[in-house]
mmCIF file of C-alpha atoms in Angstrom:
data_model
loop_
_atom_site.group_PDB
_atom_site.id
_atom_site.type_symbol
_atom_site.label_atom_id
_atom_site.label_comp_id
_atom_site.label_asym_id
_atom_site.label_seq_id
_atom_site.Cartn_x
_atom_site.Cartn_y
_atom_site.Cartn_z
ATOM 1 C CA MET X 38 85.704 208.210 122.772
ATOM 2 C CA PRO X 39 87.173 205.684 120.296
ATOM 3 C CA LEU X 40 89.491 206.325 117.351
ATOM 4 C CA LYS X 41 87.888 208.360 114.558
ATOM 5 C CA TYR X 42 88.721 206.836 111.195
ATOM 6 C CA SER X 43 90.004 208.924 108.285
ATOM 7 C CA TRP X 44 90.555 208.246 104.594
ATOM 8 C CA VAL X 45 94.173 209.235 105.336
ATOM 9 C CA GLU X 46 95.229 205.696 106.228
ATOM 10 C CA SER X 47 98.321 206.579 108.286
ATOM 11 C CA ALA X 48 96.049 208.404 110.768
ATOM 12 C CA ASN X 49 94.214 205.193 111.664
ATOM 13 C CA THR X 50 96.811 203.414 113.794
ATOM 14 C CA ALA X 51 96.490 203.290 117.560
ATOM 15 C CA ASN X 52 99.856 204.908 118.316
ATOM 16 C CA HIS X 53 100.039 207.583 115.635
ATOM 17 C CA PRO X 54 100.202 211.037 117.271
ATOM 18 C CA PHE X 55 97.986 212.737 114.683
ATOM 19 C CA PRO X 56 94.709 210.823 114.242
ATOM 20 C CA LEU X 57 91.461 212.482 113.204
ATOM 21 C CA ASN X 58 90.729 212.928 116.927
ATOM 22 C CA ASN X 59 93.663 215.348 117.191
ATOM 23 C CA LEU X 60 94.022 217.709 114.186
ATOM 24 C CA PRO X 61 96.908 219.793 115.558
ATOM 25 C CA TYR X 62 97.675 223.168 113.970
ATOM 26 C CA CYS X 63 101.005 224.307 112.541
ATOM 27 C CA SER X 64 102.596 226.758 110.115
ATOM 28 C CA PHE X 65 104.820 225.375 107.373
ATOM 29 C CA LYS X 66 106.773 226.144 104.231
ATOM 30 C CA THR X 67 107.699 223.934 101.317
ATOM 31 C CA PRO X 68 110.938 224.566 99.381
ATOM 32 C CA GLY X 69 110.372 227.750 97.404
ATOM 33 C CA GLY X 70 106.821 228.062 98.722
ATOM 34 C CA LYS X 71 105.067 230.586 100.929
ATOM 35 C CA MET X 72 104.189 230.215 104.591
ATOM 36 C CA SER X 73 100.899 228.372 105.021
ATOM 37 C CA CYS X 74 98.680 227.203 107.850
ATOM 38 C CA GLY X 75 98.676 223.450 108.285
ATOM 39 C CA ILE X 76 96.732 220.738 110.088
ATOM 40 C CA GLY X 77 98.381 217.466 111.040
ATOM 41 C CA ILE X 78 96.666 214.263 109.916
ATOM 42 C CA GLY X 79 98.614 211.010 109.979
ATOM 43 C CA ASP X 80 101.956 211.393 108.205
ATOM 44 C CA PHE X 81 100.757 214.506 106.389
ATOM 45 C CA VAL X 82 100.123 218.216 106.763
ATOM 46 C CA LEU X 83 96.901 219.487 105.244
ATOM 47 C CA ASN X 84 97.326 222.941 103.684
ATOM 48 C CA ALA X 85 94.579 224.821 105.531
ATOM 49 C CA THR X 86 95.415 228.114 103.782
ATOM 50 C CA ALA X 87 94.745 226.530 100.388
ATOM 51 C CA LEU X 88 91.702 224.782 101.837
ATOM 52 C CA GLU X 89 90.222 228.147 102.828
ATOM 53 C CA GLU X 90 91.188 229.831 99.542
ATOM 54 C CA SER X 91 89.364 227.095 97.611
ATOM 55 C CA ALA X 92 86.263 227.551 99.806
ATOM 56 C CA LEU X 93 86.449 223.963 101.027
ATOM 57 C CA LEU X 94 86.889 225.541 104.458
ATOM 58 C CA LYS X 95 84.635 228.495 105.220
ATOM 59 C CA ILE X 96 85.503 230.344 108.421
ATOM 60 C CA SER X 97 84.511 233.965 107.799
ATOM 61 C CA ASP X 98 83.636 236.482 105.107
ATOM 62 C CA GLU X 99 87.327 237.367 105.081
ATOM 63 C CA LEU X 100 90.267 235.003 104.705
ATOM 64 C CA LEU X 101 91.761 234.288 108.124
ATOM 65 C CA LEU X 102 94.583 231.940 107.136
ATOM 66 C CA ASN X 103 96.111 233.903 104.249
ATOM 67 C CA GLU X 104 99.069 235.170 106.295
ATOM 68 C CA GLY X 105 100.284 231.662 107.030
ATOM 69 C CA ASP X 106 99.632 231.484 110.760
ATOM 70 C CA TRP X 107 96.667 230.870 113.035
ATOM 71 C CA THR X 108 96.606 234.259 114.775
ATOM 72 C CA LYS X 109 93.365 235.524 113.225
ATOM 73 C CA VAL X 110 91.572 232.306 114.186
ATOM 74 C CA ILE X 111 93.006 232.434 117.705
ATOM 75 C CA GLN X 112 91.538 235.939 118.049
ATOM 76 C CA ARG X 113 88.014 234.601 117.390
ATOM 77 C CA ASP X 114 85.782 232.814 119.910
ATOM 78 C CA MET X 115 85.065 229.197 120.881
ATOM 79 C CA HIS X 116 82.285 228.906 118.295
ATOM 80 C CA CYS X 117 84.742 229.696 115.499
ATOM 81 C CA TRP X 118 87.322 227.268 116.895
ATOM 82 C CA THR X 119 84.745 224.474 117.075
ATOM 83 C CA ASP X 120 83.430 225.240 113.592
ATOM 84 C CA VAL X 121 86.912 224.944 112.048
ATOM 85 C CA ARG X 122 87.508 221.557 113.672
ATOM 86 C CA ASP X 123 84.067 220.308 112.687
ATOM 87 C CA GLN X 124 84.519 221.303 109.051
ATOM 88 C CA VAL X 125 87.985 219.745 108.796
ATOM 89 C CA THR X 126 86.748 216.568 110.478
ATOM 90 C CA GLU X 127 84.007 216.289 107.852
ATOM 91 C CA LEU X 128 86.571 216.697 105.065
ATOM 92 C CA LEU X 129 88.908 214.044 106.461
ATOM 93 C CA LYS X 130 86.563 211.409 107.867
ATOM 94 C CA ILE X 131 86.488 207.954 106.314
ATOM 95 C CA ASP X 132 83.402 208.560 104.149
ATOM 96 C CA ALA X 133 84.093 212.209 103.228
ATOM 97 C CA THR X 134 82.478 213.298 99.976
ATOM 98 C CA GLN X 135 85.157 215.902 99.125
ATOM 99 C CA LYS X 136 88.114 213.517 99.402
ATOM 100 C CA GLU X 137 89.349 213.995 95.822
ATOM 101 C CA HIS X 138 89.380 217.794 96.224
ATOM 102 C CA VAL X 139 91.223 217.665 99.547
ATOM 103 C CA LYS X 140 93.813 214.987 98.724
ATOM 104 C CA PRO X 141 96.015 217.269 96.525
ATOM 105 C CA LEU X 142 96.399 219.640 99.501
ATOM 106 C CA LEU X 143 98.264 217.062 101.622
ATOM 107 C CA LYS X 144 102.033 217.273 102.017
ATOM 108 C CA PRO X 145 104.192 214.718 103.851
ATOM 109 C CA VAL X 146 105.342 216.153 107.180
ATOM 110 C CA SER X 147 108.865 215.009 106.317
ATOM 111 C CA GLU X 148 108.922 217.371 103.321
ATOM 112 C CA VAL X 149 107.912 220.634 105.010
ATOM 113 C CA GLU X 150 109.643 223.128 107.273
ATOM 114 C CA LEU X 151 107.665 223.880 110.433
ATOM 115 C CA HIS X 152 107.519 227.278 112.146
ATOM 116 C CA ILE X 153 105.892 228.848 115.212
ATOM 117 C CA PRO X 154 102.212 228.792 114.211
ATOM 118 C CA PHE X 155 100.979 232.057 115.722
ATOM 119 C CA SER X 156 102.061 235.582 116.548
ATOM 120 C CA ILE X 157 103.083 235.670 120.211
ATOM 121 C CA ASN X 158 101.780 238.719 122.041
ATOM 122 C CA GLU X 159 103.267 238.424 125.550
ATOM 123 C CA TYR X 160 105.018 235.655 127.464
ATOM 124 C CA SER X 161 104.628 234.873 131.164
ATOM 125 C CA ASP X 162 106.214 231.918 132.913
ATOM 126 C CA PHE X 163 104.789 230.292 136.028
ATOM 127 C CA TYR X 164 106.084 228.116 138.835
ATOM 128 C CA SER X 165 102.994 225.972 139.338
ATOM 129 C CA GLY X 166 104.372 222.447 139.689
ATOM 130 C CA ARG X 167 104.404 221.540 143.366
ATOM 131 C CA ASN X 168 106.865 218.654 143.140
ATOM 132 C CA HIS X 169 109.327 220.863 141.294
ATOM 133 C CA ALA X 170 108.877 223.795 143.671
ATOM 134 C CA GLU X 171 109.364 221.575 146.722
ATOM 135 C CA ASN X 172 112.458 219.910 145.262
ATOM 136 C CA VAL X 173 114.051 223.240 144.382
ATOM 137 C CA GLY X 174 113.197 224.558 147.841
ATOM 138 C CA ARG X 175 114.840 221.554 149.500
ATOM 139 C CA ILE X 176 117.962 221.917 147.352
ATOM 140 C CA PHE X 177 118.444 225.600 148.209
ATOM 141 C CA ARG X 178 116.696 226.102 151.555
ATOM 142 C CA GLY X 179 116.487 222.712 153.232
ATOM 143 C CA GLU X 180 113.613 220.402 154.116
ATOM 144 C CA GLY X 181 111.790 222.738 156.481
ATOM 145 C CA LYS X 182 111.513 225.639 154.027
ATOM 146 C CA ALA X 183 110.728 223.882 150.776
ATOM 147 C CA LEU X 184 107.772 226.045 149.706
ATOM 148 C CA PRO X 185 107.686 229.829 150.174
ATOM 149 C CA PRO X 186 104.719 230.900 152.347
ATOM 150 C CA ASN X 187 102.717 232.327 149.417
ATOM 151 C CA TRP X 188 103.039 229.319 147.117
ATOM 152 C CA LEU X 189 99.871 227.390 148.061
ATOM 153 C CA TYR X 190 97.720 230.518 147.779
ATOM 154 C CA MET X 191 98.371 231.684 144.218
ATOM 155 C CA PRO X 192 100.153 230.770 140.978
ATOM 156 C CA ILE X 193 103.621 232.311 141.260
ATOM 157 C CA GLY X 194 104.824 233.758 137.962
ATOM 158 C CA TYR X 195 106.978 236.346 136.265
ATOM 159 C CA CYS X 196 106.911 238.226 132.971
ATOM 160 C CA GLY X 197 109.294 236.740 130.458
ATOM 161 C CA ARG X 198 110.472 238.158 127.158
ATOM 162 C CA ARG X 199 108.590 237.427 123.963
ATOM 163 C CA SER X 200 111.853 237.862 122.041
ATOM 164 C CA SER X 201 113.280 234.820 123.824
ATOM 165 C CA ILE X 202 110.780 232.442 122.152
ATOM 166 C CA VAL X 203 112.315 230.300 119.407
ATOM 167 C CA HIS X 204 110.865 227.447 117.393
ATOM 168 C CA SER X 205 111.846 223.853 118.033
ATOM 169 C CA THR X 206 115.191 222.772 116.479
ATOM 170 C CA THR X 207 116.679 226.281 116.828
ATOM 171 C CA PRO X 208 120.250 225.866 118.186
ATOM 172 C CA ILE X 209 120.614 227.057 121.796
ATOM 173 C CA VAL X 210 123.826 229.014 122.382
ATOM 174 C CA ARG X 211 125.316 228.696 125.862
ATOM 175 C CA PRO X 212 124.926 232.088 127.555
ATOM 176 C CA TRP X 213 127.432 234.319 129.280
ATOM 177 C CA GLY X 214 126.546 235.968 132.577
ATOM 178 C CA GLN X 215 127.647 237.073 136.006
ATOM 179 C CA ILE X 216 128.328 234.019 138.155
ATOM 180 C CA LYS X 217 129.216 233.973 141.844
ATOM 181 C CA HIS X 218 131.340 230.968 142.804
ATOM 182 C CA SER X 219 131.333 229.877 146.442
ATOM 183 C CA SER X 220 135.127 230.199 146.538
ATOM 184 C CA SER X 221 135.088 233.892 145.656
ATOM 185 C CA GLU X 222 133.631 237.026 147.221
ATOM 186 C CA SER X 223 132.933 238.652 143.851
ATOM 187 C CA PRO X 224 131.206 237.386 140.705
ATOM 188 C CA VAL X 225 132.952 236.658 137.431
ATOM 189 C CA TYR X 226 131.652 237.101 133.897
ATOM 190 C CA GLU X 227 131.862 233.795 132.056
ATOM 191 C CA PRO X 228 129.783 231.195 130.161
ATOM 192 C CA SER X 229 127.235 229.276 132.207
ATOM 193 C CA SER X 230 128.464 225.862 133.318
ATOM 194 C CA ARG X 231 125.154 224.856 134.954
ATOM 195 C CA PHE X 232 122.889 225.065 131.921
ATOM 196 C CA ASP X 233 119.588 223.213 132.176
ATOM 197 C CA PHE X 234 116.321 222.376 130.427
ATOM 198 C CA GLU X 235 112.858 222.741 131.949
ATOM 199 C CA LEU X 236 110.001 220.469 130.899
ATOM 200 C CA GLU X 237 106.913 222.654 130.553
ATOM 201 C CA MET X 238 103.651 223.034 128.682
ATOM 202 C CA GLY X 239 102.730 226.261 126.929
ATOM 203 C CA THR X 240 99.183 227.616 127.070
ATOM 204 C CA ILE X 241 97.945 229.804 124.207
ATOM 205 C CA VAL X 242 95.351 232.417 125.094
ATOM 206 C CA GLY X 243 92.720 233.173 122.491
ATOM 207 C CA ARG X 244 90.041 235.876 122.419
ATOM 208 C CA GLY X 245 91.608 238.031 125.115
ATOM 209 C CA THR X 246 89.724 240.106 127.653
ATOM 210 C CA PRO X 247 90.298 243.632 128.955
ATOM 211 C CA SER X 248 88.850 242.793 132.382
ATOM 212 C CA ARG X 249 89.195 240.352 135.259
ATOM 213 C CA VAL X 250 87.888 236.851 134.632
ATOM 214 C CA SER X 251 86.811 233.892 136.740
ATOM 215 C CA VAL X 252 88.484 230.508 136.429
ATOM 216 C CA LYS X 253 85.556 229.286 134.306
ATOM 217 C CA GLU X 254 85.778 232.307 132.009
ATOM 218 C CA ALA X 255 89.551 231.926 131.833
ATOM 219 C CA ASP X 256 89.186 228.319 130.707
ATOM 220 C CA GLU X 257 86.982 229.476 127.834
ATOM 221 C CA LEU X 258 89.775 231.813 126.678
ATOM 222 C CA ILE X 259 92.272 228.987 126.142
ATOM 223 C CA PHE X 260 92.827 228.104 122.488
ATOM 224 C CA GLY X 261 95.280 225.264 122.950
ATOM 225 C CA TYR X 262 98.496 223.840 124.348
ATOM 226 C CA THR X 263 102.018 223.149 123.113
ATOM 227 C CA LEU X 264 105.295 221.705 124.388
ATOM 228 C CA LEU X 265 107.719 224.233 125.861
ATOM 229 C CA ASN X 266 111.323 224.091 127.073
ATOM 230 C CA ASP X 267 112.278 227.044 129.274
ATOM 231 C CA TRP X 268 116.071 226.748 129.160
ATOM 232 C CA SER X 269 117.702 227.971 132.370
ATOM 233 C CA ALA X 270 121.227 229.022 133.351
ATOM 234 C CA ARG X 271 121.205 227.935 136.988
ATOM 235 C CA ASP X 272 124.492 229.589 137.984
ATOM 236 C CA ILE X 273 123.471 232.939 136.490
ATOM 237 C CA GLN X 274 120.073 232.598 138.146
ATOM 238 C CA ALA X 275 121.555 231.910 141.601
ATOM 239 C CA TRP X 276 123.375 235.260 141.579
ATOM 240 C CA GLU X 277 120.694 237.454 139.977
ATOM 241 C CA TYR X 278 117.353 236.175 141.280
ATOM 242 C CA GLN X 279 117.264 237.957 144.655
ATOM 243 C CA PRO X 280 115.220 240.034 145.252
ATOM 244 C CA LEU X 281 113.260 240.246 141.971
ATOM 245 C CA GLY X 282 113.612 236.764 140.492
ATOM 246 C CA PRO X 283 115.219 235.422 137.291
ATOM 247 C CA PHE X 284 116.105 237.741 134.426
ATOM 248 C CA LEU X 285 119.036 236.946 132.112
ATOM 249 C CA SER X 286 119.099 233.329 133.251
ATOM 250 C CA LYS X 287 115.669 232.805 131.687
ATOM 251 C CA ALA X 288 116.029 235.123 128.685
ATOM 252 C CA VAL X 289 118.483 232.828 126.894
ATOM 253 C CA ALA X 290 115.825 231.020 124.887
ATOM 254 C CA THR X 291 112.461 229.332 125.298
ATOM 255 C CA SER X 292 111.857 226.580 122.736
ATOM 256 C CA LEU X 293 108.324 226.044 121.481
ATOM 257 C CA SER X 294 106.922 223.028 119.664
ATOM 258 C CA PRO X 295 105.568 223.790 116.164
ATOM 259 C CA TRP X 296 102.234 222.077 116.950
ATOM 260 C CA ILE X 297 99.216 223.564 118.731
ATOM 261 C CA ILE X 298 96.978 220.924 120.306
ATOM 262 C CA THR X 299 93.528 222.437 120.643
ATOM 263 C CA LYS X 300 91.702 222.394 123.935
ATOM 264 C CA GLU X 301 88.853 220.532 122.236
ATOM 265 C CA ALA X 302 91.151 217.640 121.329
ATOM 266 C CA LEU X 303 92.062 217.334 125.017
ATOM 267 C CA GLU X 304 88.525 217.394 126.414
ATOM 268 C CA PRO X 305 88.368 213.594 127.009
ATOM 269 C CA PHE X 306 91.510 213.814 129.152
ATOM 270 C CA ARG X 307 90.427 216.330 131.789
ATOM 271 C CA VAL X 308 91.148 215.371 135.401
ATOM 272 C CA ASP X 309 90.451 216.930 138.798
ATOM 273 C CA ALA X 310 92.754 219.212 140.727
ATOM 274 C CA PRO X 311 94.965 217.843 143.508
ATOM 275 C CA PRO X 312 93.783 218.150 147.132
ATOM 276 C CA ARG X 313 94.027 221.706 148.460
ATOM 277 C CA GLU X 314 95.833 222.263 151.754
ATOM 278 C CA VAL X 315 94.686 225.848 152.051
ATOM 279 C CA GLU X 316 91.413 227.319 150.822
ATOM 280 C CA LEU X 317 91.858 229.305 147.645
ATOM 281 C CA PHE X 318 90.345 232.746 147.270
ATOM 282 C CA PRO X 319 87.014 232.737 145.384
ATOM 283 C CA HIS X 320 88.493 233.976 142.095
ATOM 284 C CA LEU X 321 91.001 231.084 142.096
ATOM 285 C CA LYS X 322 88.812 228.201 143.269
ATOM 286 C CA ASP X 323 88.692 225.049 141.166
ATOM 287 C CA ASN X 324 85.820 224.871 138.712
ATOM 288 C CA GLY X 325 85.576 221.200 137.853
ATOM 289 C CA PRO X 326 88.252 219.148 136.070
ATOM 290 C CA MET X 327 90.689 221.659 134.559
ATOM 291 C CA PHE X 328 93.866 219.601 134.520
ATOM 292 C CA TYR X 329 94.917 217.153 131.795
ATOM 293 C CA ASP X 330 96.244 213.606 131.741
ATOM 294 C CA VAL X 331 99.115 214.072 129.269
ATOM 295 C CA ASN X 332 102.171 211.823 129.390
ATOM 296 C CA LEU X 333 105.451 213.710 129.022
ATOM 297 C CA SER X 334 109.029 212.569 128.516
ATOM 298 C CA VAL X 335 112.485 214.031 127.945
ATOM 299 C CA ASP X 336 115.264 212.402 125.901
ATOM 300 C CA LEU X 337 118.910 213.413 126.177
ATOM 301 C CA ALA X 338 121.390 212.634 123.389
ATOM 302 C CA ALA X 339 124.962 213.246 124.574
ATOM 303 C CA ASP X 340 128.358 212.829 122.870
ATOM 304 C CA ASP X 341 126.840 211.232 119.747
ATOM 305 C CA ALA X 342 125.484 208.356 121.860
ATOM 306 C CA PRO X 343 121.898 207.165 121.286
ATOM 307 C CA ALA X 344 119.220 209.275 122.948
ATOM 308 C CA THR X 345 118.155 208.162 126.433
ATOM 309 C CA THR X 346 114.845 208.903 128.124
ATOM 310 C CA ILE X 347 115.875 210.592 131.366
ATOM 311 C CA THR X 348 112.480 211.516 132.768
ATOM 312 C CA GLN X 349 108.791 210.641 132.361
ATOM 313 C CA THR X 350 106.008 212.544 134.064
ATOM 314 C CA ASN X 351 102.486 213.887 133.456
ATOM 315 C CA PHE X 352 100.842 217.285 132.982
ATOM 316 C CA LYS X 353 98.280 216.380 135.662
ATOM 317 C CA GLU X 354 101.020 216.830 138.282
ATOM 318 C CA MET X 355 100.452 220.607 138.176
ATOM 319 C CA TYR X 356 99.067 222.296 141.294
ATOM 320 C CA PHE X 357 97.509 225.322 139.563
ATOM 321 C CA SER X 358 95.773 224.954 136.193
ATOM 322 C CA SER X 359 96.265 227.191 133.167
ATOM 323 C CA ALA X 360 92.807 228.673 133.804
ATOM 324 C CA GLN X 361 93.826 229.583 137.356
ATOM 325 C CA GLN X 362 96.997 231.186 136.025
ATOM 326 C CA ILE X 363 94.945 233.364 133.661
ATOM 327 C CA ALA X 364 92.446 234.263 136.395
ATOM 328 C CA HIS X 365 95.321 235.263 138.664
ATOM 329 C CA LEU X 366 97.016 237.249 135.876
ATOM 330 C CA THR X 367 93.870 239.322 135.295
ATOM 331 C CA SER X 368 92.872 239.683 138.957
ATOM 332 C CA SER X 369 94.808 242.943 139.372
ATOM 333 C CA GLY X 370 93.253 244.438 136.242
ATOM 334 C CA CYS X 371 95.884 243.256 133.760
ATOM 335 C CA SER X 372 94.287 242.224 130.490
ATOM 336 C CA ALA X 373 94.766 238.879 128.791
ATOM 337 C CA VAL X 374 95.332 239.291 125.060
ATOM 338 C CA ALA X 375 94.889 236.837 122.210
ATOM 339 C CA GLY X 376 98.271 235.335 121.453
ATOM 340 C CA ASP X 377 99.524 235.483 125.038
ATOM 341 C CA LEU X 378 101.736 232.510 125.868
ATOM 342 C CA LEU X 379 101.922 231.091 129.393
ATOM 343 C CA GLY X 380 104.584 228.661 130.566
ATOM 344 C CA SER X 381 103.217 226.142 133.054
ATOM 345 C CA GLY X 382 106.340 225.937 135.167
ATOM 346 C CA THR X 383 108.513 222.848 135.373
ATOM 347 C CA ILE X 384 106.442 219.667 135.484
ATOM 348 C CA SER X 385 107.784 217.011 137.861
ATOM 349 C CA GLY X 386 106.251 213.921 139.395
ATOM 350 C CA PRO X 387 106.815 212.684 142.954
ATOM 351 C CA ASN X 388 109.528 210.163 142.037
ATOM 352 C CA LYS X 389 113.149 210.734 141.058
ATOM 353 C CA ASN X 390 112.680 209.480 137.488
ATOM 354 C CA GLU X 391 109.794 211.934 137.049
ATOM 355 C CA ARG X 392 111.728 215.152 137.682
ATOM 356 C CA GLY X 393 111.447 217.786 134.949
ATOM 357 C CA CYS X 394 114.961 219.305 134.900
ATOM 358 C CA LEU X 395 118.573 218.394 135.610
ATOM 359 C CA LEU X 396 118.639 220.594 138.701
ATOM 360 C CA GLU X 397 116.245 218.106 140.285
ATOM 361 C CA LEU X 398 117.488 214.950 138.558
ATOM 362 C CA THR X 399 121.058 215.545 139.820
ATOM 363 C CA TRP X 400 119.946 217.232 143.046
ATOM 364 C CA GLY X 401 121.797 220.455 142.349
ATOM 365 C CA GLY X 402 124.702 218.630 140.726
ATOM 366 C CA GLU X 403 125.475 216.469 143.770
ATOM 367 C CA GLU X 404 124.099 213.253 142.235
ATOM 368 C CA PRO X 405 125.313 213.039 138.612
ATOM 369 C CA LEU X 406 123.054 211.397 136.070
ATOM 370 C CA MET X 407 124.593 208.236 134.608
ATOM 371 C CA LEU X 408 123.462 207.390 131.067
ATOM 372 C CA PRO X 409 123.479 203.803 129.694
ATOM 373 C CA SER X 410 126.427 204.699 127.474
ATOM 374 C CA GLY X 411 128.519 205.442 130.568
ATOM 375 C CA ILE X 412 128.327 209.201 130.008
ATOM 376 C CA LYS X 413 127.837 211.280 133.145
ATOM 377 C CA ARG X 414 125.919 214.543 133.297
ATOM 378 C CA THR X 415 125.233 217.057 136.022
ATOM 379 C CA PHE X 416 124.173 219.826 133.636
ATOM 380 C CA LEU X 417 124.078 220.158 129.852
ATOM 381 C CA GLU X 418 127.292 220.043 127.828
ATOM 382 C CA ASP X 419 127.928 221.504 124.370
ATOM 383 C CA GLY X 420 126.489 219.230 121.698
ATOM 384 C CA ASP X 421 123.799 217.752 123.948
ATOM 385 C CA THR X 422 120.344 217.511 122.383
ATOM 386 C CA VAL X 423 117.208 217.646 124.529
ATOM 387 C CA THR X 424 113.890 216.444 123.080
ATOM 388 C CA ILE X 425 110.534 216.777 124.833
ATOM 389 C CA ARG X 426 107.599 214.621 123.759
ATOM 390 C CA GLY X 427 104.021 214.302 124.961
ATOM 391 C CA HIS X 428 100.775 212.495 124.293
ATOM 392 C CA ALA X 429 97.396 211.825 125.863
ATOM 393 C CA GLN X 430 96.409 208.160 125.635
ATOM 394 C CA GLY X 431 92.850 207.426 124.568
ATOM 395 C CA ASP X 432 90.894 204.263 123.815
ATOM 396 C CA GLY X 433 92.779 202.902 120.816
ATOM 397 C CA TYR X 434 94.211 206.283 119.831
ATOM 398 C CA ARG X 435 96.482 208.986 121.176
ATOM 399 C CA ILE X 436 96.668 212.757 120.996
ATOM 400 C CA GLY X 437 100.308 213.527 120.228
ATOM 401 C CA PHE X 438 102.084 216.832 120.770
ATOM 402 C CA GLY X 439 104.982 216.247 118.397
ATOM 403 C CA GLU X 440 108.453 217.174 119.623
ATOM 404 C CA CYS X 441 110.227 220.169 121.106
ATOM 405 C CA THR X 442 113.968 219.870 120.635
ATOM 406 C CA GLY X 443 117.137 221.912 120.936
ATOM 407 C CA THR X 444 120.895 221.319 120.754
ATOM 408 C CA ILE X 445 123.387 223.194 122.930
ATOM 409 C CA GLN X 446 125.980 225.211 121.022
ATOM 410 C CA PRO X 447 129.261 226.510 122.506
ATOM 411 C CA ALA X 448 129.256 229.977 124.019
ATOM 412 C CA GLU X 449 130.264 232.722 121.630
ATOM 413 C CA PRO X 450 133.590 234.529 122.251
ATOM 414 C CA ALA X 451 133.547 237.303 124.833
ATOM 415 C CA TRP X 452 132.141 240.411 123.169
ATOM 416 C CA LEU X 453 134.367 242.891 125.022
#
C-alpha cells in the first residue's frame, strides 16, 4: 500500500508519523476549552467531536464523541470502527469535497494538551517477550533455568492496577518499598535505587465478550495499540515477588502514550508467529499472521545531556500475540470488557542493543551503560527522562505511534 495523499500537506511526507494511512486517535484540550476527541493528521489534530456535532461525521443516532474520549466508539464493533476511518479518510483525502468545512476544525498538535483517550476498564500485564524472559531468567537463575517450565505453553500474566495508569509526560516519583540487601538478613524500608523502565506495547480491547473466545475471535476484539512504559522497581520486586509475583514494584506507575493506533492502520504490517518449540493447546494456536512489524526505540536523557538512543527493537519479537493473550485471559471464563488494557510484556530483541529495559541492558547492574556524554547508568537516576517511540515503515510512508515519555522525580520524604 503506498502513501495516501491528503489536502493537509504536512501529512504527505514519507517520514511523517501521521499520514492519511494512519489517523491515530487522541483526546485533547485547548487552553480554556473542553475535552474533545481528536484524530492526528500531519502536524494537526482534527476535532472529531466537533466533526460529529456538525454531522460531517455520522457514526450513530446518538453522539458518541461528546464526552471527549473514544470509549463509546471502542464499545462498538469492527463495522463501526471501519466506518469511522472510512468517513474521515473521505474528508481528508486530496480531492475531498468538504475540505472548506473541515479545515476550521484542525488545531496544531503543538497547541493542544493531550490526555489518555479512553476510559480504562481493567489492566493486565503480560510477560510474553521470549528474549526478555530468557535474559531475566539467566540473570537470576543461571543459563540452565532461563525459562520457567510453563512459559512456552501459555502467555504468563498478572492483574495490574488501573489506578497506576498515567498519561505520557506525567512525572514519575521514585517509590519507597521494602528492600532486602544481600548484606543484611532483614529488609529495610527506603527509596528504590534500582528503578527501571520497560518497553512495552499496550493493547486496547474493544467490544468485550462475556464468554471464552478463540484466537481469531480475540483478534476481532482488538481496537488498537499504544506505546506503554511499565516502570519497575527491581529491588522492591526482588523481595516481594515470591510466591505471588510483583505487586508494589509494578504499581508505581504505567505510562501510556496519548495516541491509539487502530488495528486497521497496522493491517499491512502483520507478520507470522515465531517457530513453536512445543505444541500449543487448540485455544491458543496461531491463526495466521497476528504479530506486527513495528520498530521501537528508547531514548534516555540524563543529567541535562542530549538524549541518547539506548535500545532499538521490534514488536514482532513477541512470542505470544495480543490475540493469544486475550484468548488465554478468557479461557477460564473471565470476561474481556471494552476498555481493557493489556501490557505486552517487555519487548527485547536477540542482541544486546535490542534489550527493552536497563535490567537487561546492564545485566542486572553488573555491566553499566556508558552514554556518549560519559555518563554511566546502571538504573535510572532522579532527573532522567525516558522516551519510547515507535513506527511501522511502509512504502513511502510510516505509521507513527507518537511518544511515551516520563521523567524521574526524587522520592518523597518518608511518610511516617
